[in-house]
PDB file of C-alpha atoms in Angstrom:
ATOM      1  CA  MET A  15     168.520  90.857 101.481  1.00  0.00           C
ATOM      2  CA  VAL A  16     165.975  91.346 104.234  1.00  0.00           C
ATOM      3  CA  GLU A  17     167.822  91.396 107.540  1.00  0.00           C
ATOM      4  CA  PRO A  18     166.511  89.979 110.846  1.00  0.00           C
ATOM      5  CA  ALA A  19     165.203  92.422 113.418  1.00  0.00           C
ATOM      6  CA  THR A  20     168.385  92.093 115.417  1.00  0.00           C
ATOM      7  CA  GLY A  21     170.570  92.480 112.370  1.00  0.00           C
ATOM      8  CA  LEU A  22     171.894  88.967 112.766  1.00  0.00           C
ATOM      9  CA  VAL A  23     170.568  85.369 112.346  1.00  0.00           C
ATOM     10  CA  GLN A  24     170.253  83.845 115.783  1.00  0.00           C
ATOM     11  CA  HIS A  25     172.176  80.692 116.189  1.00  0.00           C
ATOM     12  CA  THR A  26     169.207  78.475 116.594  1.00  0.00           C
ATOM     13  CA  ASN A  27     167.526  76.631 113.747  1.00  0.00           C
ATOM     14  CA  LEU A  28     169.791  78.603 111.320  1.00  0.00           C
ATOM     15  CA  ARG A  29     168.701  76.740 108.200  1.00  0.00           C
ATOM     16  CA  ASP A  30     165.055  77.601 108.697  1.00  0.00           C
ATOM     17  CA  GLN A  31     165.890  81.261 109.542  1.00  0.00           C
ATOM     18  CA  VAL A  32     168.079  81.632 106.356  1.00  0.00           C
ATOM     19  CA  LEU A  33     165.363  79.899 104.326  1.00  0.00           C
ATOM     20  CA  GLU A  34     162.761  82.415 105.571  1.00  0.00           C
ATOM     21  CA  LEU A  35     165.047  85.360 104.724  1.00  0.00           C
ATOM     22  CA  VAL A  36     165.587  84.036 101.189  1.00  0.00           C
ATOM     23  CA  ARG A  37     161.916  83.547 100.710  1.00  0.00           C
ATOM     24  CA  HIS A  38     161.287  87.195 101.793  1.00  0.00           C
ATOM     25  CA  ALA A  39     163.943  88.331  99.382  1.00  0.00           C
ATOM     26  CA  LEU A  40     162.247  86.527  96.497  1.00  0.00           C
ATOM     27  CA  VAL A  41     158.959  88.131  97.475  1.00  0.00           C
ATOM     28  CA  SER A  42     160.417  91.638  97.698  1.00  0.00           C
ATOM     29  CA  GLY A  43     162.196  91.219  94.397  1.00  0.00           C
ATOM     30  CA  GLU A  44     165.740  91.428  95.833  1.00  0.00           C
ATOM     31  CA  ILE A  45     166.422  87.979  94.403  1.00  0.00           C
ATOM     32  CA  ARG A  46     165.353  87.607  90.784  1.00  0.00           C
ATOM     33  CA  PRO A  47     164.987  84.683  88.371  1.00  0.00           C
ATOM     34  CA  GLY A  48     168.110  84.145  86.346  1.00  0.00           C
ATOM     35  CA  ASP A  49     170.574  85.784  88.661  1.00  0.00           C
ATOM     36  CA  ILE A  50     173.246  83.728  90.461  1.00  0.00           C
ATOM     37  CA  TYR A  51     173.699  83.945  94.223  1.00  0.00           C
ATOM     38  CA  SER A  52     176.648  82.690  96.207  1.00  0.00           C
ATOM     39  CA  ALA A  53     175.962  80.739  99.401  1.00  0.00           C
ATOM     40  CA  SER A  54     179.363  81.869 100.882  1.00  0.00           C
ATOM     41  CA  ALA A  55     178.606  85.522 100.110  1.00  0.00           C
ATOM     42  CA  LEU A  56     175.237  85.299 101.773  1.00  0.00           C
ATOM     43  CA  ALA A  57     176.647  83.485 104.726  1.00  0.00           C
ATOM     44  CA  THR A  58     179.264  86.252 105.209  1.00  0.00           C
ATOM     45  CA  ARG A  59     176.460  88.899 105.063  1.00  0.00           C
ATOM     46  CA  LEU A  60     174.439  87.095 107.664  1.00  0.00           C
ATOM     47  CA  ARG A  61     177.462  86.271 109.829  1.00  0.00           C
ATOM     48  CA  VAL A  62     176.846  82.546 109.926  1.00  0.00           C
ATOM     49  CA  SER A  63     178.679  79.554 108.468  1.00  0.00           C
ATOM     50  CA  SER A  64     178.160  78.519 104.921  1.00  0.00           C
ATOM     51  CA  SER A  65     176.517  75.183 105.938  1.00  0.00           C
ATOM     52  CA  PRO A  66     173.020  76.391 106.962  1.00  0.00           C
ATOM     53  CA  VAL A  67     172.940  78.754 103.955  1.00  0.00           C
ATOM     54  CA  ARG A  68     173.734  75.933 101.601  1.00  0.00           C
ATOM     55  CA  GLU A  69     171.214  73.711 103.288  1.00  0.00           C
ATOM     56  CA  ALA A  70     168.524  76.392 102.815  1.00  0.00           C
ATOM     57  CA  MET A  71     169.429  76.893  99.249  1.00  0.00           C
ATOM     58  CA  LEU A  72     169.316  73.183  98.579  1.00  0.00           C
ATOM     59  CA  THR A  73     165.886  72.990 100.172  1.00  0.00           C
ATOM     60  CA  LEU A  74     164.785  75.523  97.514  1.00  0.00           C
ATOM     61  CA  VAL A  75     166.431  73.377  94.840  1.00  0.00           C
ATOM     62  CA  ASN A  76     164.390  70.383  96.074  1.00  0.00           C
ATOM     63  CA  GLN A  77     161.245  72.472  95.820  1.00  0.00           C
ATOM     64  CA  GLY A  78     162.032  73.369  92.223  1.00  0.00           C
ATOM     65  CA  LEU A  79     162.611  77.096  93.059  1.00  0.00           C
ATOM     66  CA  MET A  80     166.292  77.255  92.520  1.00  0.00           C
ATOM     67  CA  GLU A  81     168.961  75.319  90.638  1.00  0.00           C
ATOM     68  CA  PRO A  82     172.705  74.895  91.379  1.00  0.00           C
ATOM     69  CA  VAL A  83     175.196  76.502  89.136  1.00  0.00           C
ATOM     70  CA  ARG A  84     178.494  74.672  89.162  1.00  0.00           C
ATOM     71  CA  ASN A  85     181.273  76.485  91.038  1.00  0.00           C
ATOM     72  CA  ARG A  86     179.181  79.719  91.151  1.00  0.00           C
ATOM     73  CA  GLY A  87     176.113  79.325  93.470  1.00  0.00           C
ATOM     74  CA  PHE A  88     172.443  79.031  92.981  1.00  0.00           C
ATOM     75  CA  ARG A  89     169.964  80.577  90.509  1.00  0.00           C
ATOM     76  CA  VAL A  90     166.210  81.117  90.771  1.00  0.00           C
ATOM     77  CA  VAL A  91     164.381  78.989  88.179  1.00  0.00           C
ATOM     78  CA  PRO A  92     161.997  81.066  86.004  1.00  0.00           C
ATOM     79  CA  MET A  93     158.394  79.792  85.739  1.00  0.00           C
ATOM     80  CA  SER A  94     157.061  79.377  82.230  1.00  0.00           C
ATOM     81  CA  GLU A  95     153.379  79.638  81.388  1.00  0.00           C
ATOM     82  CA  GLN A  96     153.339  75.832  81.031  1.00  0.00           C
ATOM     83  CA  ASP A  97     154.794  75.518  84.518  1.00  0.00           C
ATOM     84  CA  LEU A  98     152.174  77.862  85.969  1.00  0.00           C
ATOM     85  CA  ASP A  99     149.407  75.903  84.162  1.00  0.00           C
ATOM     86  CA  GLU A 100     150.647  72.620  85.635  1.00  0.00           C
ATOM     87  CA  VAL A 101     150.940  74.013  89.113  1.00  0.00           C
ATOM     88  CA  TYR A 102     147.372  75.487  88.846  1.00  0.00           C
ATOM     89  CA  GLU A 103     146.043  72.037  87.732  1.00  0.00           C
ATOM     90  CA  MET A 104     147.767  70.277  90.551  1.00  0.00           C
ATOM     91  CA  ARG A 105     146.493  72.810  93.104  1.00  0.00           C
ATOM     92  CA  LEU A 106     143.001  72.423  91.828  1.00  0.00           C
ATOM     93  CA  LEU A 107     143.161  68.633  92.010  1.00  0.00           C
ATOM     94  CA  LEU A 108     144.540  68.699  95.590  1.00  0.00           C
ATOM     95  CA  GLU A 109     143.203  71.930  97.236  1.00  0.00           C
ATOM     96  CA  LEU A 110     139.543  71.652  96.136  1.00  0.00           C
ATOM     97  CA  PRO A 111     138.746  68.172  97.566  1.00  0.00           C
ATOM     98  CA  GLY A 112     141.197  68.894 100.500  1.00  0.00           C
ATOM     99  CA  THR A 113     139.337  72.069 101.433  1.00  0.00           C
ATOM    100  CA  LEU A 114     135.942  70.373 101.118  1.00  0.00           C
ATOM    101  CA  ASN A 115     137.179  67.603 103.356  1.00  0.00           C
ATOM    102  CA  ALA A 116     138.609  70.073 105.909  1.00  0.00           C
ATOM    103  CA  ALA A 117     135.330  72.032 105.883  1.00  0.00           C
ATOM    104  CA  ALA A 118     133.388  68.917 106.952  1.00  0.00           C
ATOM    105  CA  LYS A 119     135.701  68.417 110.044  1.00  0.00           C
ATOM    106  CA  ILE A 120     136.291  72.091 111.036  1.00  0.00           C
ATOM    107  CA  THR A 121     135.414  73.352 114.492  1.00  0.00           C
ATOM    108  CA  GLY A 122     134.374  76.704 115.836  1.00  0.00           C
ATOM    109  CA  THR A 123     137.801  77.224 117.315  1.00  0.00           C
ATOM    110  CA  ASP A 124     139.406  76.568 113.868  1.00  0.00           C
ATOM    111  CA  LEU A 125     137.024  79.124 112.272  1.00  0.00           C
ATOM    112  CA  ASP A 126     137.958  81.786 114.768  1.00  0.00           C
ATOM    113  CA  ARG A 127     141.641  81.167 114.174  1.00  0.00           C
ATOM    114  CA  LEU A 128     141.128  81.346 110.378  1.00  0.00           C
ATOM    115  CA  ARG A 129     139.069  84.495 110.635  1.00  0.00           C
ATOM    116  CA  ALA A 130     141.982  86.215 112.387  1.00  0.00           C
ATOM    117  CA  LEU A 131     144.284  85.078 109.603  1.00  0.00           C
ATOM    118  CA  ALA A 132     141.783  86.363 106.981  1.00  0.00           C
ATOM    119  CA  ALA A 133     141.773  89.746 108.727  1.00  0.00           C
ATOM    120  CA  ASP A 134     145.597  89.724 108.682  1.00  0.00           C
ATOM    121  CA  ILE A 135     145.550  89.070 104.929  1.00  0.00           C
ATOM    122  CA  GLU A 136     143.242  92.023 104.304  1.00  0.00           C
ATOM    123  CA  ASP A 137     145.238  94.299 106.499  1.00  0.00           C
ATOM    124  CA  ALA A 138     148.469  93.407 104.673  1.00  0.00           C
ATOM    125  CA  ALA A 139     146.764  93.874 101.277  1.00  0.00           C
ATOM    126  CA  GLU A 140     145.553  97.275 102.272  1.00  0.00           C
ATOM    127  CA  ALA A 141     149.030  98.227 103.412  1.00  0.00           C
ATOM    128  CA  GLY A 142     150.636  96.867 100.302  1.00  0.00           C
ATOM    129  CA  ASP A 143     152.878  94.656 102.463  1.00  0.00           C
ATOM    130  CA  VAL A 144     153.562  91.715 100.235  1.00  0.00           C
ATOM    131  CA  VAL A 145     155.743  89.773 102.634  1.00  0.00           C
ATOM    132  CA  ARG A 146     153.129  89.883 105.404  1.00  0.00           C
ATOM    133  CA  PHE A 147     150.336  89.186 102.817  1.00  0.00           C
ATOM    134  CA  LEU A 148     152.045  85.986 101.708  1.00  0.00           C
ATOM    135  CA  ASP A 149     152.797  84.861 105.223  1.00  0.00           C
ATOM    136  CA  ALA A 150     149.227  85.249 106.350  1.00  0.00           C
ATOM    137  CA  ASP A 151     147.856  83.821 103.136  1.00  0.00           C
ATOM    138  CA  ARG A 152     150.145  80.759 103.407  1.00  0.00           C
ATOM    139  CA  HIS A 153     149.119  80.161 107.038  1.00  0.00           C
ATOM    140  CA  PHE A 154     145.495  80.514 106.111  1.00  0.00           C
ATOM    141  CA  HIS A 155     145.345  77.994 103.386  1.00  0.00           C
ATOM    142  CA  LEU A 156     147.705  75.493 104.972  1.00  0.00           C
ATOM    143  CA  ASP A 157     145.888  75.807 108.317  1.00  0.00           C
ATOM    144  CA  LEU A 158     142.532  75.290 106.581  1.00  0.00           C
ATOM    145  CA  LEU A 159     143.765  72.195 104.778  1.00  0.00           C
ATOM    146  CA  GLY A 160     145.345  70.936 108.005  1.00  0.00           C
ATOM    147  CA  CYS A 161     141.867  70.777 109.566  1.00  0.00           C
ATOM    148  CA  GLY A 162     141.265  67.783 107.281  1.00  0.00           C
ATOM    149  CA  GLY A 163     144.027  65.852 109.067  1.00  0.00           C
ATOM    150  CA  ASN A 164     146.204  64.960 106.044  1.00  0.00           C
ATOM    151  CA  LYS A 165     149.765  66.159 106.724  1.00  0.00           C
ATOM    152  CA  ARG A 166     151.115  64.932 103.450  1.00  0.00           C
ATOM    153  CA  LEU A 167     148.493  66.825 101.519  1.00  0.00           C
ATOM    154  CA  VAL A 168     149.403  70.033 103.402  1.00  0.00           C
ATOM    155  CA  THR A 169     153.103  69.456 102.587  1.00  0.00           C
ATOM    156  CA  ALA A 170     152.415  68.897  98.934  1.00  0.00           C
ATOM    157  CA  VAL A 171     150.311  72.010  98.572  1.00  0.00           C
ATOM    158  CA  ALA A 172     152.869  74.051 100.427  1.00  0.00           C
ATOM    159  CA  THR A 173     155.485  73.090  97.932  1.00  0.00           C
ATOM    160  CA  LEU A 174     153.195  73.851  94.968  1.00  0.00           C
ATOM    161  CA  ARG A 175     152.363  77.320  96.447  1.00  0.00           C
ATOM    162  CA  ASP A 176     156.108  78.136  96.973  1.00  0.00           C
ATOM    163  CA  GLN A 177     156.885  77.231  93.363  1.00  0.00           C
ATOM    164  CA  THR A 178     154.701  80.048  92.070  1.00  0.00           C
ATOM    165  CA  ARG A 179     153.994  82.860  94.532  1.00  0.00           C
ATOM    166  CA  LEU A 180     157.472  83.657  95.800  1.00  0.00           C
ATOM    167  CA  TYR A 181     158.333  86.525  93.401  1.00  0.00           C
ATOM    168  CA  GLY A 182     156.675  89.230  91.407  1.00  0.00           C
ATOM    169  CA  LEU A 183     153.765  90.042  93.710  1.00  0.00           C
ATOM    170  CA  GLU A 184     155.326  93.443  94.555  1.00  0.00           C
ATOM    171  CA  ASN A 185     154.007  94.588  91.175  1.00  0.00           C
ATOM    172  CA  LEU A 186     150.482  93.602  92.131  1.00  0.00           C
ATOM    173  CA  ALA A 187     150.766  95.419  95.462  1.00  0.00           C
ATOM    174  CA  GLU A 188     151.848  98.597  93.713  1.00  0.00           C
ATOM    175  CA  ARG A 189     148.667  98.413  91.576  1.00  0.00           C
ATOM    176  CA  GLY A 190     146.494  97.654  94.617  1.00  0.00           C
ATOM    177  CA  ALA A 191     145.491  94.327  93.158  1.00  0.00           C
ATOM    178  CA  LEU A 192     146.016  92.205  96.223  1.00  0.00           C
ATOM    179  CA  ALA A 193     142.763  93.449  97.909  1.00  0.00           C
ATOM    180  CA  ASP A 194     140.407  91.360  95.623  1.00  0.00           C
ATOM    181  CA  SER A 195     142.285  88.155  96.495  1.00  0.00           C
ATOM    182  CA  ALA A 196     142.314  89.086 100.160  1.00  0.00           C
ATOM    183  CA  ARG A 197     138.494  89.489 100.419  1.00  0.00           C
ATOM    184  CA  GLU A 198     137.969  86.014  98.959  1.00  0.00           C
ATOM    185  CA  HIS A 199     139.195  84.406 102.066  1.00  0.00           C
ATOM    186  CA  ARG A 200     136.358  85.946 104.155  1.00  0.00           C
ATOM    187  CA  ASP A 201     133.817  84.587 101.611  1.00  0.00           C
ATOM    188  CA  ILE A 202     135.327  81.120 101.894  1.00  0.00           C
ATOM    189  CA  LEU A 203     134.951  81.061 105.632  1.00  0.00           C
ATOM    190  CA  ALA A 204     131.400  82.314 105.398  1.00  0.00           C
ATOM    191  CA  ALA A 205     130.543  79.307 103.168  1.00  0.00           C
ATOM    192  CA  ILE A 206     132.237  76.944 105.501  1.00  0.00           C
ATOM    193  CA  ALA A 207     130.354  78.355 108.478  1.00  0.00           C
ATOM    194  CA  ASP A 208     127.107  77.974 106.596  1.00  0.00           C
ATOM    195  CA  ARG A 209     127.945  74.410 105.599  1.00  0.00           C
ATOM    196  CA  ASP A 210     127.272  75.462 102.007  1.00  0.00           C
ATOM    197  CA  THR A 211     129.390  72.935 100.118  1.00  0.00           C
ATOM    198  CA  ALA A 212     128.322  73.968  96.613  1.00  0.00           C
ATOM    199  CA  ARG A 213     129.138  77.627  97.402  1.00  0.00           C
ATOM    200  CA  LEU A 214     132.457  76.649  98.957  1.00  0.00           C
ATOM    201  CA  GLU A 215     133.442  74.684  95.856  1.00  0.00           C
ATOM    202  CA  GLU A 216     132.545  77.622  93.664  1.00  0.00           C
ATOM    203  CA  LEU A 217     134.604  79.989  95.780  1.00  0.00           C
ATOM    204  CA  VAL A 218     137.700  77.764  95.944  1.00  0.00           C
ATOM    205  CA  ARG A 219     137.585  77.319  92.136  1.00  0.00           C
ATOM    206  CA  ALA A 220     137.233  81.091  91.598  1.00  0.00           C
ATOM    207  CA  HIS A 221     140.126  81.804  94.141  1.00  0.00           C
ATOM    208  CA  LEU A 222     142.473  79.448  92.360  1.00  0.00           C
ATOM    209  CA  ARG A 223     141.529  81.013  89.004  1.00  0.00           C
ATOM    210  CA  HIS A 224     142.185  84.417  90.409  1.00  0.00           C
ATOM    211  CA  ILE A 225     145.573  83.383  91.718  1.00  0.00           C
ATOM    212  CA  ARG A 226     146.464  81.943  88.285  1.00  0.00           C
ATOM    213  CA  ALA A 227     145.511  85.259  86.652  1.00  0.00           C
ATOM    214  CA  ASP A 228     147.795  87.114  89.177  1.00  0.00           C
ATOM    215  CA  TRP A 229     150.719  84.856  88.349  1.00  0.00           C
ATOM    216  CA  ALA A 230     150.303  85.824  84.616  1.00  0.00           C
ATOM    217  CA  LYS A 231     150.418  89.490  85.602  1.00  0.00           C
ATOM    218  CA  THR A 232     153.620  89.078  87.655  1.00  0.00           C
ATOM    219  CA  GLN A 233     155.463  87.355  84.853  1.00  0.00           C
ATOM    220  CA  GLY A 234     154.773  90.182  82.464  1.00  0.00           C
TER     221      GLY A 234
END
């Protein structure tokens, strides 16, 4: 399990900190679909009480990422091809119009902030740093959607993203396959800056198709 920089979870906002550590472990491959993980054992390792650990695991259960195993702990739920297809369809239905709506309301300050995130994504891809790549990628897309002003949309898309991109990407990083996806963010911002709605729609569709193809590779 990825440890905090200090070696301990700080005793503030423990649930969120534990949740982030578990997400990173999923990304790195330390936690795998099918294996069972005990909340109490994890709490002992992090030197915190079992309560925030259990709360974090239950959050992942509510998001469809994990399932409780009676008297044993929690298990990561594997994603089938049907599951991935359904999430891809939902993301297309939500993110495409959401991004177009956000692009119509975006400001110059928003674009500057998003360009910095796009640069972070490319840097992480080049370094093969999957955890940093996903952090920057997540912030980019949710920040972009947030420019549209619909918080519920952002929350829904965040949950869909988490259901599919939390494990397996280390295989893509090893093959250097994250770079193509990283560069697409810069193109999306260029279309937004140019107010080219048709081009933006084309790029968002292509980006989501690209991501779906990546999911297929990580499941193999």
